[in-house]
Short mmCIF file of C-alpha atoms in Angstrom, two decimals:
data_model
loop_
_atom_site.label_atom_id
_atom_site.label_comp_id
_atom_site.label_asym_id
_atom_site.label_seq_id
_atom_site.Cartn_x
_atom_site.Cartn_y
_atom_site.Cartn_z
CA MET X 6 -2.87 -15.12 4.91
CA ALA X 7 -1.57 -18.08 3.42
CA ALA X 8 1.19 -17.84 1.04
CA ASP X 9 0.75 -19.21 -2.56
CA TYR X 10 3.88 -19.56 -4.40
CA ASN X 11 2.93 -22.15 -6.92
CA ARG X 12 1.87 -19.80 -9.64
CA GLY X 13 2.90 -19.85 -13.15
CA VAL X 14 5.97 -17.71 -14.12
CA VAL X 15 4.15 -14.82 -15.77
CA THR X 16 1.74 -14.15 -12.98
CA ARG X 17 4.91 -14.52 -10.38
CA VAL X 18 6.68 -11.95 -12.31
CA LEU X 19 3.93 -9.73 -12.40
CA TYR X 20 3.31 -9.94 -8.68
CA ILE X 21 6.88 -9.63 -8.46
CA GLY X 22 6.87 -6.28 -10.59
CA LEU X 23 3.87 -4.91 -8.53
CA GLY X 24 5.58 -5.51 -5.29
CA LEU X 25 8.82 -3.83 -6.30
CA THR X 26 6.91 -1.01 -7.26
CA ALA X 27 5.06 -0.89 -4.09
CA VAL X 28 8.34 -0.97 -2.34
CA GLY X 29 9.66 1.87 -4.16
CA LEU X 30 6.78 4.03 -3.35
CA ALA X 31 7.03 2.92 0.31
CA ALA X 32 10.64 3.77 0.42
CA ILE X 33 9.52 7.54 -1.00
CA GLY X 34 6.79 7.37 1.73
CA ALA X 35 9.18 6.56 4.60
CA VAL X 36 11.50 9.77 3.92
CA LEU X 37 8.93 11.94 2.24
CA PRO X 38 6.36 13.78 4.68
CA GLY X 39 2.65 13.43 3.43
CA MET X 40 3.72 10.42 1.18
CA PRO X 41 2.02 7.14 2.62
CA THR X 42 4.22 4.18 3.53
CA THR X 43 1.68 1.72 5.12
CA VAL X 44 -0.43 0.99 2.20
CA PHE X 45 2.33 0.48 -0.25
CA LEU X 46 3.92 -2.10 2.29
CA LEU X 47 0.41 -3.94 2.33
CA ILE X 48 0.35 -4.01 -1.24
CA ALA X 49 3.83 -5.25 -1.34
CA LEU X 50 3.69 -7.64 1.16
CA TRP X 51 0.40 -9.09 -0.56
CA ALA X 52 2.21 -9.31 -3.69
CA PHE X 53 5.34 -10.83 -2.51
CA SER X 54 3.11 -13.50 -0.49
CA ARG X 55 1.88 -14.93 -4.10
CA SER X 56 5.29 -14.81 -5.68
CA SER X 57 8.46 -14.70 -3.57
CA ARG X 58 9.00 -15.55 0.00
CA HIS X 59 12.67 -14.62 -0.53
CA LEU X 60 11.28 -11.01 -1.09
CA HIS X 61 8.69 -11.27 1.50
CA ASP X 62 10.74 -11.92 4.37
CA TRP X 63 13.43 -9.42 3.04
CA LEU X 64 10.91 -6.79 3.19
CA ARG X 65 9.68 -7.83 6.42
CA SER X 66 12.94 -7.34 7.93
CA ALA X 67 13.94 -3.93 5.94
CA PRO X 68 15.25 -1.46 8.40
CA LEU X 69 13.97 1.23 6.53
CA PHE X 70 10.37 -0.10 6.98
CA ARG X 71 10.59 -0.66 10.68
CA ASP X 72 8.19 1.87 12.16
CA ALA X 73 5.71 1.47 9.20
CA MET X 74 5.70 -2.41 10.05
CA THR X 75 3.95 -1.46 13.32
CA HIS X 76 0.83 -0.13 11.35
CA VAL X 77 1.14 -3.47 9.03
CA ASP X 78 1.26 -5.83 11.75
CA ARG X 79 -1.92 -4.13 13.43
CA TYR X 80 -3.58 -4.37 10.05
CA HIS X 81 -2.76 -7.92 9.93
CA ALA X 82 -3.65 -8.73 13.38
CA GLU X 83 -6.89 -6.87 13.91
CA ARG X 84 -7.86 -5.70 10.03
CA SER X 85 -7.80 -2.15 11.28
CA ILE X 86 -5.86 1.32 10.55
CA THR X 87 -4.95 4.40 12.79
CA ARG X 88 -6.75 7.49 11.64
CA GLY X 89 -3.69 9.00 11.08
CA VAL X 90 -2.42 6.44 8.26
CA LYS X 91 -5.83 6.73 6.94
CA ALA X 92 -5.60 10.43 6.47
CA VAL X 93 -2.49 10.69 4.84
CA ALA X 94 -3.36 7.77 2.60
CA VAL X 95 -6.48 9.41 1.51
CA GLY X 96 -5.01 12.80 1.31
CA ALA X 97 -1.80 11.87 -0.64
CA ALA X 98 -4.30 10.22 -3.35
CA TRP X 99 -6.48 13.31 -3.69
CA THR X 100 -3.54 15.76 -3.78
CA SER X 101 -1.91 13.55 -6.51
CA VAL X 102 -5.19 13.90 -8.55
CA ALA X 103 -5.15 17.60 -7.94
CA LEU X 104 -1.52 17.98 -8.84
CA PHE X 105 -2.05 15.98 -12.12
CA PHE X 106 -5.10 18.31 -13.02
CA TYR X 107 -3.21 21.29 -12.20
CA GLY X 108 -0.26 20.32 -14.45
CA ARG X 109 -2.32 18.90 -17.12
CA GLY X 110 -5.45 20.88 -17.41
CA LEU X 111 -9.03 19.45 -17.27
CA GLU X 112 -9.09 17.36 -20.34
CA PRO X 113 -9.95 14.31 -20.25
CA SER X 114 -8.04 11.21 -20.83
CA ALA X 115 -7.44 7.40 -19.61
CA THR X 116 -4.77 8.33 -17.17
CA ALA X 117 -7.21 11.22 -15.38
CA VAL X 118 -9.59 8.33 -15.24
CA ILE X 119 -7.22 5.59 -13.79
CA LEU X 120 -6.33 8.31 -11.23
CA VAL X 121 -9.44 9.14 -10.31
CA LEU X 122 -10.68 5.69 -9.97
CA LEU X 123 -7.52 4.83 -7.93
CA ALA X 124 -8.15 7.71 -5.41
CA MET X 125 -11.74 6.55 -5.01
CA ALA X 126 -10.68 3.16 -4.28
CA CYS X 127 -8.16 4.31 -2.03
CA THR X 128 -10.92 6.45 0.36
CA VAL X 129 -13.65 3.50 -0.05
CA PHE X 130 -10.91 0.84 1.03
CA MET X 131 -9.93 3.60 4.09
CA ALA X 132 -13.67 4.20 4.92
CA ILE X 133 -14.99 0.41 5.12
CA THR X 134 -11.66 -0.60 7.28
CA ARG X 135 -12.03 -0.47 10.76
CA THR X 136 -10.18 2.47 12.41
CA ALA X 137 -7.63 1.36 15.22
CA ASP X 138 -7.94 2.16 18.70
CA THR X 139 -4.57 3.78 19.32
CA ARG X 140 -5.67 4.82 23.03
CA ARG X 141 -4.38 1.18 24.05
CA SER X 142 -0.78 0.47 23.61
#
């Protein structure tokens, strides 16, 4: 993916904000079982590739994400994700939806709609992305 850092200041700030948010969620995922890491790293790297070479390079070399970067590198090279990563990402997305409705009730709200749409988007993305063949090294 070719980096494009020639964007307006507001656009770059939005991409950096998205990237930093995704890094925060990836950091939680790196230490909390059941929370995905790879998906958030992909989002962060995508956002940083459009806004900040420094942050992109920093994230690629962060020791906390060394193991997850294996999955990221596989995705970039093969456009595939392992079955385990897919299961955790989809499971975490729908668990978030369930916990939201458990804590808040079934009353409709914009937040509920957005959360369900994001979980659906995650599910569709994982379904259409090729599953990596982990039998080979």
